[in-house]
Short mmCIF file of C-alpha atoms and ligand atoms in Angstrom, two decimals:
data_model
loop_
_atom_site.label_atom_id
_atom_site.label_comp_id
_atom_site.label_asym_id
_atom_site.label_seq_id
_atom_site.Cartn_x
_atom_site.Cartn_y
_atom_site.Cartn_z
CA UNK A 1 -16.42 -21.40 16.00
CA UNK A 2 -16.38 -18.30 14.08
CA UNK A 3 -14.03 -19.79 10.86
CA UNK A 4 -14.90 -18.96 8.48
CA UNK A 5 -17.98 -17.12 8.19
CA UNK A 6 -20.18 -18.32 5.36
CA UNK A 7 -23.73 -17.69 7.79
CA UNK A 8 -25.78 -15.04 6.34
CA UNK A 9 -25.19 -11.93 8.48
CA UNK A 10 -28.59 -11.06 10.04
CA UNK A 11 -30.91 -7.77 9.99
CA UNK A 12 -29.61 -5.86 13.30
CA UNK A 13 -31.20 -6.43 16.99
CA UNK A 14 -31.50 -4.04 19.61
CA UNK A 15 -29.99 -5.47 23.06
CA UNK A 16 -30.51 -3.42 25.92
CA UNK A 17 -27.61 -2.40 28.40
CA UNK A 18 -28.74 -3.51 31.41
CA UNK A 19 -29.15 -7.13 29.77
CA UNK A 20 -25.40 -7.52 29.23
CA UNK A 21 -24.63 -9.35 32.60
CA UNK A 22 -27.47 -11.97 30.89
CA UNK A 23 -24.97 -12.44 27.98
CA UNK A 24 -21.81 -13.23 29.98
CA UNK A 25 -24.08 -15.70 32.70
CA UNK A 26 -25.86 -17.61 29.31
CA UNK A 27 -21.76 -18.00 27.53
CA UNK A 28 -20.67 -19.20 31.27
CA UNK A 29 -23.69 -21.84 31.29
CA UNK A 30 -22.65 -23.21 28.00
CA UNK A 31 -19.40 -24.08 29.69
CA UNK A 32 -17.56 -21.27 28.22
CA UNK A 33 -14.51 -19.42 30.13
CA UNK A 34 -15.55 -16.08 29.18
CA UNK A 35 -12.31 -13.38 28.77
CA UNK A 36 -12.66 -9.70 28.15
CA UNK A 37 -11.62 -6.74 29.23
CA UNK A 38 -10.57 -5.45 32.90
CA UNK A 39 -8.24 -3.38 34.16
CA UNK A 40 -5.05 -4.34 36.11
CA UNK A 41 -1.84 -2.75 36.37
CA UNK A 42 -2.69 0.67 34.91
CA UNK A 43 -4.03 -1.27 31.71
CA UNK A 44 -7.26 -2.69 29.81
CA UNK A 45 -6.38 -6.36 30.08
CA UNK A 46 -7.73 -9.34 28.60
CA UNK A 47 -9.17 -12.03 31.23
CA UNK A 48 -11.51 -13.97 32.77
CA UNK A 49 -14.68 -12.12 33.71
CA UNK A 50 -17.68 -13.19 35.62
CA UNK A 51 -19.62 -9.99 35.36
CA UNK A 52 -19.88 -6.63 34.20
CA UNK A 53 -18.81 -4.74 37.55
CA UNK A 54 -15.29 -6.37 35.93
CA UNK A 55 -15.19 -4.11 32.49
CA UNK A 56 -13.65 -0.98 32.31
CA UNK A 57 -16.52 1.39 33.35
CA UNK A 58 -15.17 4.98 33.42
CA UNK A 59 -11.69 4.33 31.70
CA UNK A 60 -10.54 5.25 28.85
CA UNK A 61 -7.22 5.10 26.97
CA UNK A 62 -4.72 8.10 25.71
CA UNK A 63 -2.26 6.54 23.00
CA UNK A 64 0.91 7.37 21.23
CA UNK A 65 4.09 6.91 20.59
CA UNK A 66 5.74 5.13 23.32
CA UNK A 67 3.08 5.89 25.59
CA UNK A 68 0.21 4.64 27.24
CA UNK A 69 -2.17 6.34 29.77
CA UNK A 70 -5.72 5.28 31.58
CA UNK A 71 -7.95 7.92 32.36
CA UNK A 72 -10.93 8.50 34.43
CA UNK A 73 -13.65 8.94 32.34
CA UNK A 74 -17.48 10.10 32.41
CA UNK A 75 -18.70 7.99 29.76
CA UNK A 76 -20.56 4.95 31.12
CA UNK A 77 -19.66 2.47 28.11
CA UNK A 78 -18.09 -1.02 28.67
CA UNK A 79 -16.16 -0.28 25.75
CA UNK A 80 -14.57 2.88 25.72
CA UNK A 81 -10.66 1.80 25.49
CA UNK A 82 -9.29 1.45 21.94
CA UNK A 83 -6.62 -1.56 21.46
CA UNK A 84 -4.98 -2.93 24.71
CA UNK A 85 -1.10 -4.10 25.29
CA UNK A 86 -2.72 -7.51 24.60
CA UNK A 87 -4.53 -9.46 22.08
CA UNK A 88 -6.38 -12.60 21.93
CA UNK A 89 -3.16 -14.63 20.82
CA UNK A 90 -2.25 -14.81 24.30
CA UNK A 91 -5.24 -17.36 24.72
CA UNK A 92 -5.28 -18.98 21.09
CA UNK A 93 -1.55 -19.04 21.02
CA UNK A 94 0.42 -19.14 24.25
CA UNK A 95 3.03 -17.28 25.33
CA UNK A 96 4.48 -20.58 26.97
CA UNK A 97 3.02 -23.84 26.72
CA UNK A 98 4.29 -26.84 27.62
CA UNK A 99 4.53 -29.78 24.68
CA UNK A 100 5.32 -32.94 26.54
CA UNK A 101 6.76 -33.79 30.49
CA UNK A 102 8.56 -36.67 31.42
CA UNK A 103 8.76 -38.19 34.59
CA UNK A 104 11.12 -40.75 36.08
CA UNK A 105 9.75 -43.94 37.45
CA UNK A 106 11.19 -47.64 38.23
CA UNK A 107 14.09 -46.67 35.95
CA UNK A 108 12.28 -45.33 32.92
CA UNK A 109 10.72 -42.47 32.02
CA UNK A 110 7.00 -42.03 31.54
CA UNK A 111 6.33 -39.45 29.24
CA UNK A 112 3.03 -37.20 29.22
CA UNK A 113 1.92 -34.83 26.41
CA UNK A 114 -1.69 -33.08 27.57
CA UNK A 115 -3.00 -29.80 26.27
CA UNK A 116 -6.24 -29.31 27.80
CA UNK A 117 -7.70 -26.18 26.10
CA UNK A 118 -10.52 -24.25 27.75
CA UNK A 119 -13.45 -23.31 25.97
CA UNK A 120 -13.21 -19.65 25.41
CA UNK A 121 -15.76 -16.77 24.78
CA UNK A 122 -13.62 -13.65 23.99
CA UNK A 123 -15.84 -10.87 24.62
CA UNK A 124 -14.89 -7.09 23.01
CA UNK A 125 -12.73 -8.40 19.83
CA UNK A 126 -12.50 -5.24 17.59
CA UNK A 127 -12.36 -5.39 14.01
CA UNK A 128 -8.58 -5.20 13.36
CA UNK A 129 -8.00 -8.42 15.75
CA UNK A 130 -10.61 -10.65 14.05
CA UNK A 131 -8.55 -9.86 11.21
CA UNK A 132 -5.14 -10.74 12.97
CA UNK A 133 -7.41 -14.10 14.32
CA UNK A 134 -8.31 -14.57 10.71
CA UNK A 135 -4.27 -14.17 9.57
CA UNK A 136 -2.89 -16.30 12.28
CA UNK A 137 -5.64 -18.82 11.30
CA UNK A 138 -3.89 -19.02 7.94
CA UNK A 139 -0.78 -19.43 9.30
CA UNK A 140 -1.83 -22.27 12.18
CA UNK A 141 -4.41 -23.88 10.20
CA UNK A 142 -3.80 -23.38 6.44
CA UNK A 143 -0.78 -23.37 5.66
CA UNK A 144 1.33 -26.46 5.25
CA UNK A 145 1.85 -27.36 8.72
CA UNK A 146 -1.32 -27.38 10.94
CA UNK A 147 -0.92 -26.09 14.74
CA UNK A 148 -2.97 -29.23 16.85
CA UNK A 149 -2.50 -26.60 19.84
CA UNK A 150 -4.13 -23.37 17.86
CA UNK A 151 -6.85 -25.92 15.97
CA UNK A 152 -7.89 -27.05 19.40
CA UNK A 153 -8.53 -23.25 21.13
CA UNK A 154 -9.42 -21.61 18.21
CA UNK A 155 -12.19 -24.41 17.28
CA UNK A 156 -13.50 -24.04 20.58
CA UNK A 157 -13.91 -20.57 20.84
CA UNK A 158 -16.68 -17.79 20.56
CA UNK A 159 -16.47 -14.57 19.57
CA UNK A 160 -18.17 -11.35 20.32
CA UNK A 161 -17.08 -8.65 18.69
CA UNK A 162 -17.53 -4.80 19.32
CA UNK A 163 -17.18 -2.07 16.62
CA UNK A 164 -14.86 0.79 17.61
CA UNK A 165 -16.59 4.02 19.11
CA UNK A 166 -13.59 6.19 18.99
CA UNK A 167 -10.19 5.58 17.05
CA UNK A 168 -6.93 5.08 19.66
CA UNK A 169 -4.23 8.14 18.73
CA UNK A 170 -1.78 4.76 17.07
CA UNK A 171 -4.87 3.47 15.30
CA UNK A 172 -4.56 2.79 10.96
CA UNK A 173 -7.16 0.16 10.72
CA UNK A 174 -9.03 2.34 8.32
CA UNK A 175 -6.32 2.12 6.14
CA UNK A 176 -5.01 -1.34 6.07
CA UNK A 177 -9.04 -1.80 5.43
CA UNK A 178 -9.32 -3.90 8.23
CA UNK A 179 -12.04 -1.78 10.53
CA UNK A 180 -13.20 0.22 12.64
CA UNK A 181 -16.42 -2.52 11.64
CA UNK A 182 -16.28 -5.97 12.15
CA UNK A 183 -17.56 -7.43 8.67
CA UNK A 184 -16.53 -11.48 9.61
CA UNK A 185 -15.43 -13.95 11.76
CA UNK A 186 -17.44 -13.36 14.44
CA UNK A 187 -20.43 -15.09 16.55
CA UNK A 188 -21.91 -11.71 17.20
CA UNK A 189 -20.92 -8.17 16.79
CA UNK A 190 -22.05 -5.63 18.85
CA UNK A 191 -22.43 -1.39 18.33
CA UNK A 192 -22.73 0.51 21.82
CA UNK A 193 -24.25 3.03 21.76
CA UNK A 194 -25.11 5.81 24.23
CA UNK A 195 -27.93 8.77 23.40
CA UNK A 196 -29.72 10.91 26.03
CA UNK A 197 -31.11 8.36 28.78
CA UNK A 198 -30.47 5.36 26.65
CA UNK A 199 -27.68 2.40 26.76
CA UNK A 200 -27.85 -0.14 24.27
CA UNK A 201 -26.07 -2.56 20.95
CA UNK A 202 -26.74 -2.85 17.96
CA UNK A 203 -25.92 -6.31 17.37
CA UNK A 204 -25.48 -8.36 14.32
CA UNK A 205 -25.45 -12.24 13.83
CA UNK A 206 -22.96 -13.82 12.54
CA UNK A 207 -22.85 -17.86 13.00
CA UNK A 208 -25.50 -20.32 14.32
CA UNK A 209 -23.59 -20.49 17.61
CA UNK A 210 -24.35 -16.95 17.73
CA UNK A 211 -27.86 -17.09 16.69
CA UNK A 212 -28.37 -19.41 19.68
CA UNK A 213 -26.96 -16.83 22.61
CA UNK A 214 -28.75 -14.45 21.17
CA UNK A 215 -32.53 -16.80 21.13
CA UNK A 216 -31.72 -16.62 25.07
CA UNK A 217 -31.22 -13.47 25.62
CA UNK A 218 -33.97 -10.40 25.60
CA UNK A 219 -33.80 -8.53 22.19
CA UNK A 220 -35.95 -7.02 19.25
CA UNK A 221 -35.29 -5.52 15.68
CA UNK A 222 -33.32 -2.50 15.78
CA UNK A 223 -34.84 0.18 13.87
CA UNK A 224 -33.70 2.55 11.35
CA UNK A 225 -32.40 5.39 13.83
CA UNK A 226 -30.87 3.07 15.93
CA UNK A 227 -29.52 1.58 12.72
CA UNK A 228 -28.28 4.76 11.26
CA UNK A 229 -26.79 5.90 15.28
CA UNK A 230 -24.56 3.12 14.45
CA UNK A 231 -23.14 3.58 11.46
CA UNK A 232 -22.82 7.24 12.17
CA UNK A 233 -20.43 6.11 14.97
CA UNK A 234 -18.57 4.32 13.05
CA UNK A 235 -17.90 6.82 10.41
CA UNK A 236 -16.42 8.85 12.83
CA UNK A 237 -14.50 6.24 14.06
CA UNK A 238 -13.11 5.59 10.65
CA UNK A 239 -12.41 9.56 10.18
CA UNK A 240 -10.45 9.88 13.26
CA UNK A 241 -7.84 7.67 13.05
CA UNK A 242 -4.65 8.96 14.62
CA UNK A 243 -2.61 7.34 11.84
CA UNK A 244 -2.69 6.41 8.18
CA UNK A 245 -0.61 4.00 6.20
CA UNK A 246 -0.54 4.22 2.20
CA UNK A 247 -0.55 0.86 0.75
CA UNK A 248 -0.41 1.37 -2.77
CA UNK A 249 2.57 -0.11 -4.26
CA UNK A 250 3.85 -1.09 -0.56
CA UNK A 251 5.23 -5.11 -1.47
CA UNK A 252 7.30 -3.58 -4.37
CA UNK A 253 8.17 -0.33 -2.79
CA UNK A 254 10.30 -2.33 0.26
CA UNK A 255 11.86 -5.26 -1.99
CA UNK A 256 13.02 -1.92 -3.86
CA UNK A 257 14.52 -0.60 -0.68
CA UNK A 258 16.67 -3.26 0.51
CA UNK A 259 19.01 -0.40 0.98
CA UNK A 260 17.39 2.52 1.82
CA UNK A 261 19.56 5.12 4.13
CA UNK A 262 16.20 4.92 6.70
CA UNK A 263 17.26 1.49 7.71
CA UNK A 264 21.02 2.89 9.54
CA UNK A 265 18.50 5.91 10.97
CA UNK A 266 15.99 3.41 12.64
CA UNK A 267 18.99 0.96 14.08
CA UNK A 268 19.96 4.16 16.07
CA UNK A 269 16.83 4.46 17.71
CA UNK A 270 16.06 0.47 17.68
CA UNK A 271 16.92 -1.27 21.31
CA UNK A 272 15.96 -5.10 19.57
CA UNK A 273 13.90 -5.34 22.95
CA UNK A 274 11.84 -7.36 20.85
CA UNK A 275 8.26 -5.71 22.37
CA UNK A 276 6.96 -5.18 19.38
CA UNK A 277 6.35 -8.15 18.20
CA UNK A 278 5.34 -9.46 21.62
CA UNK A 279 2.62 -6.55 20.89
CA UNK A 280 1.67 -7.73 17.59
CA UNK A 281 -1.56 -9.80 17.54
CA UNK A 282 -0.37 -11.52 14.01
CA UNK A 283 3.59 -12.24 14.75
CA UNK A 284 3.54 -15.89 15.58
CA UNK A 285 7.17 -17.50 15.75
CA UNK A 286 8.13 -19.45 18.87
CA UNK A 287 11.52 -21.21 20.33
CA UNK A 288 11.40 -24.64 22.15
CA UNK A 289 13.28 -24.75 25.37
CA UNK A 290 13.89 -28.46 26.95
CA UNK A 291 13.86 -27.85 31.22
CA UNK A 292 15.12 -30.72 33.93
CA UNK A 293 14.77 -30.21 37.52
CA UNK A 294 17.96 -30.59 39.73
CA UNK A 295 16.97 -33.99 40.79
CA UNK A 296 16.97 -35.54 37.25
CA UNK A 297 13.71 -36.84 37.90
CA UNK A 298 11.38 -34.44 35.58
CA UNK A 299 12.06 -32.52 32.40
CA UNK A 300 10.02 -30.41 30.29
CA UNK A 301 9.78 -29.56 26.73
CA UNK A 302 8.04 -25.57 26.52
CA UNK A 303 7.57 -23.77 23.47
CA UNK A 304 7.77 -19.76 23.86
CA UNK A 305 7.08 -16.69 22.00
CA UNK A 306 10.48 -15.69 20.42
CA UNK A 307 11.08 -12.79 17.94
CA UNK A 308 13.14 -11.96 15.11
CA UNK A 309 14.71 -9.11 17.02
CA UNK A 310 17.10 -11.39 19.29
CA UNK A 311 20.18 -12.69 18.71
CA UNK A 312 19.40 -16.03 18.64
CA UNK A 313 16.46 -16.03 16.74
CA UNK A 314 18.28 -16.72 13.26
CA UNK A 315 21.25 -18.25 15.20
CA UNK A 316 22.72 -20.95 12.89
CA UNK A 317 26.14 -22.73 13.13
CA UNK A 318 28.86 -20.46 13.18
CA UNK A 319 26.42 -17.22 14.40
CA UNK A 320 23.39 -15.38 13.37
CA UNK A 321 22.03 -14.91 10.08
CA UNK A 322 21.06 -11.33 11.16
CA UNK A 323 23.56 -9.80 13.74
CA UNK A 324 22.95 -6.23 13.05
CA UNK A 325 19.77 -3.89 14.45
CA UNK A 326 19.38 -2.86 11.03
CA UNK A 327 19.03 -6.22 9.33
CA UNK A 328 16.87 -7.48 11.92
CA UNK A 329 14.54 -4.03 11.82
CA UNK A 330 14.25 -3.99 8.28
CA UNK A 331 13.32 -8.07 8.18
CA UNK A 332 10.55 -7.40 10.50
CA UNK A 333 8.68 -4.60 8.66
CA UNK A 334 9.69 -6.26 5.00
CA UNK A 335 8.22 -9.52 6.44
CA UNK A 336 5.04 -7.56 8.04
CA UNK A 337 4.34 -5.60 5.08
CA UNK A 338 5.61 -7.14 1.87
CA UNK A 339 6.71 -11.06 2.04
CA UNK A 340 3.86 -12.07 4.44
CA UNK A 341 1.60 -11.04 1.28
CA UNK A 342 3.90 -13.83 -0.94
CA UNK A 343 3.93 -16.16 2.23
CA UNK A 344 0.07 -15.91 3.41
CA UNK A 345 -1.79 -13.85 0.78
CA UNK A 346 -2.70 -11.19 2.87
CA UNK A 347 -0.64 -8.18 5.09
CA UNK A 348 0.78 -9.05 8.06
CA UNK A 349 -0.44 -5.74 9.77
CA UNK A 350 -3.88 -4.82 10.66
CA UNK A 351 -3.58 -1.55 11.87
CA UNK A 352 -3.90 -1.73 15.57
CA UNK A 353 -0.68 0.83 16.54
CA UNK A 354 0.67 -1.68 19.61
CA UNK A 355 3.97 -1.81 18.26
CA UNK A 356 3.78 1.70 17.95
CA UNK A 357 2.00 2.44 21.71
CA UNK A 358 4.38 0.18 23.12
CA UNK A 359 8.10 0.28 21.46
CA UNK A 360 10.13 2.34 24.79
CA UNK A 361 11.54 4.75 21.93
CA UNK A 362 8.32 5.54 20.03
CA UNK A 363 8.88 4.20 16.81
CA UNK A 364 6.33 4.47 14.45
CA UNK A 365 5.44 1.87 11.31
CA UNK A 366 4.18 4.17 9.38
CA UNK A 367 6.46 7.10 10.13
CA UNK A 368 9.32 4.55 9.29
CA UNK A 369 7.33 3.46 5.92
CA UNK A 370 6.55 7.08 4.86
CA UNK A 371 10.53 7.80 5.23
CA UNK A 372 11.16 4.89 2.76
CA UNK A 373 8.98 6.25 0.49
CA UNK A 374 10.08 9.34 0.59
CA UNK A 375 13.45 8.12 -0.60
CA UNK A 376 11.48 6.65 -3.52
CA UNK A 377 13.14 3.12 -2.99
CA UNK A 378 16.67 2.34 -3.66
CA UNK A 379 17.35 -1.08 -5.81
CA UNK A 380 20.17 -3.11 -4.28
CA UNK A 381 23.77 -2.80 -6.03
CA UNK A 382 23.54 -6.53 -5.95
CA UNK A 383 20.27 -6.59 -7.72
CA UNK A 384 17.23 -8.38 -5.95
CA UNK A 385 19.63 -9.77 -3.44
CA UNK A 386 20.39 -7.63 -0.22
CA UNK A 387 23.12 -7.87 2.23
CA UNK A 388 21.99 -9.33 5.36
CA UNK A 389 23.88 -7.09 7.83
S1 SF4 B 1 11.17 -1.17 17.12
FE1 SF4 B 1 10.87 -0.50 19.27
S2 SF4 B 1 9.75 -2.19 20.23
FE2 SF4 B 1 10.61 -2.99 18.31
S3 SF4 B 1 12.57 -3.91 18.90
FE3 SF4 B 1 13.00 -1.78 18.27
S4 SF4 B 1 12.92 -0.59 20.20
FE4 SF4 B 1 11.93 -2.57 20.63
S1 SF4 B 2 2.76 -4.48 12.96
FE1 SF4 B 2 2.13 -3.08 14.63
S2 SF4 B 2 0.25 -2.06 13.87
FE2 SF4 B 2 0.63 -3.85 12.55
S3 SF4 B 2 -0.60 -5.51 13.48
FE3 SF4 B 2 1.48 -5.67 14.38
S4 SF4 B 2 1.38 -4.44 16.25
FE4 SF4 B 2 -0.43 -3.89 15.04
#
């Protein structure tokens, strides 16, 4: 398990290309169910892999606002792709998963509660999603109430991460500070890299558990060059970010702007589909549903991934606390940007453009933030309180 990361981050190793099917057969001998990336459905997908033939070879992504494109591609990397429509939460945190079933027998029921969680290796984790790992972690496993269904995956699972060798055209990581370089949290991090006739990673060490792979697979010091190739990528990386988010003053700027005009001028746009926090690697909230067949004779109790853009999200008695698109727009980007910080300590956004890539009307974070700073922030007539319509 990669939390947290206290093991002293070793000098880089050179591991070869053509070794990499090694890796994934020594993670699947240690009983791991190793997930990475594939593509299905005109996507880079996360999922079960059993060799390399599996990764996206000769595919690479085009990304922007409300759009999302595969395309053939010469370069022979694994990882060319930038973020996909999925994160790891679909394996640490379910989309559905079922708490407890109850079955009828001799009168009574008999009631059954099992969560058996696979051992995962996540292969290809980029920077901005070990941070997202590392937020939902504090939300699952830090914070008052402790998650027995996250503790279980996430304790379980390894994680090898790969730096970014090209920025997707929705990626800010650079400027939420949260890549394009994996600096913690994972097993092993790798750099591909591909020169003239050569294929290989830079890897780095980054837990015992990763130390251990790596003793069984072939490797050697990297050296300077290959050290410096690296780093090189991932300064361009870092300078080619097709967005940018300014931070400064960001938590005070939107509790200033409970009533900014920007809000009405998104809620035209906004369909409350809900995708983008579906998208979002760090939005965690859930709904329970309780299921009976026709007979009577089983029932089911299912949590689910909910958001805050439905109706019945912040449905109390007597209706919902937030029945307009504007309310329920602004609450999700004040939340992501601003009150996670008081909540959790840290942003709730890590850069990684989904909800931008994959709202069906292209809107854009950081367009919408920019507009509320241009308007400079407009203080409530009702002081710090806001009108939740
Ligand atoms: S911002 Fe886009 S993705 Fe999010 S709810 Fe509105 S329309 Fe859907
Ligand atoms: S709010 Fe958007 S950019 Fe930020 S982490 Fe979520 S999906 Fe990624």
């Amino acid at each position: 398990m990669a939390i947290p990361s206290p093991f002293p981050v070793s000098p880089p190793l050179i591991f070869e290309r053509k070794d990499f099917q090694k890796l994934l057969e020594v993670l699947n001998a240690q009983g791991y169910h190793v997930i990475g990336p594939t593509v299905r459905d005109g996507a880079v997908i996360y999922d079960e892999v059993l060799s390399d033939h599996e990764f996206p070879v000769g595919w690479t992504d085009s990304q922007s606002a409300g759009a999302y494109r595969l395309e053939k591609s010469d370069n022979k990397a694994l990882f060319a792709y930038t973020a996909s429509p999925q994160s790891w939460k679909r394996f640490l945190h379910p989309p559905a998963l079922t708490l407890w079933e109850a079955h009828r027998s001799n009168g009574t029921f008999q009631i059954t509660a099992e969560d058996t969680s696979p051992r995962y290796a996540f292969v290809g984790v980029r920077a901005c999603e070990l941070q997202a790992i590392a937020i939902q972690d504090k939300v699952f496993l830090y914070s008052e109430f402790l998650d027995p269904h996250y503790k279980a995956r996430r304790e379980n699972t390894f994680i090898v991460a790969v730096n970014c060798g090209r920025a997707g055209g929705t990626c800010f990581c650079a400027s939420m500070n949260t890549g394009p370089k994996a600096s913690s949290g994972f097993d092993l991090a790798l750099t591909e890299i591909l020169e003239d006739e050569r294929h290989y990673f830079v890897v780095e060490i980054g837990s015992e558990a990763g130390a251990e792979i790596m003793r069984e697979l072939p490797h050697r010091p990297a050296g300077e060059g290959e050290i410096e190739a690296a780093e090189r990528i991932l300064a361009q990386t870092a300078a080619s970010m097709g967005r940018e988010l300014k931070t400064d003053d960001l938590k005070e700027l939107l509790y200033r702007s409970y009533e900014s005009p920007r809000w009405d001028d998104v809620a035209r746009r906004c369909l409350t589909c809900g995708n983008c926090t579906l998208v979002c690697p760090t939005c965690f909230c859930t709904t329970v549903e309780d299921v009976t067949d026709l007979t009577g004779e089983q029932a089911q109790r299912v949590r689910k991934w909910d958001s805050c853009f439905t109706m019945d999200f912040s449905y109390i008695h007597g209706g919902s606390v937030r029945y307009s698109t504007k309310s329920r727009y602004r609450q999700w980007l004040t939340h992501k940007l601003a009150t996670w910080i008081d909540q959790f300590g840290t942003s709730g956004c890590v850069g990684c453009g989904r909800c931008i890539t994959w709202c069906p009307v292209g809107i854009d974070i950081t367009e919408e933030v920019q507009a509320v700073r241009a308007g400079g922030g407009k203080t409530s007539k009702k002081g710090v309180k806001h009108e939740n319509v």
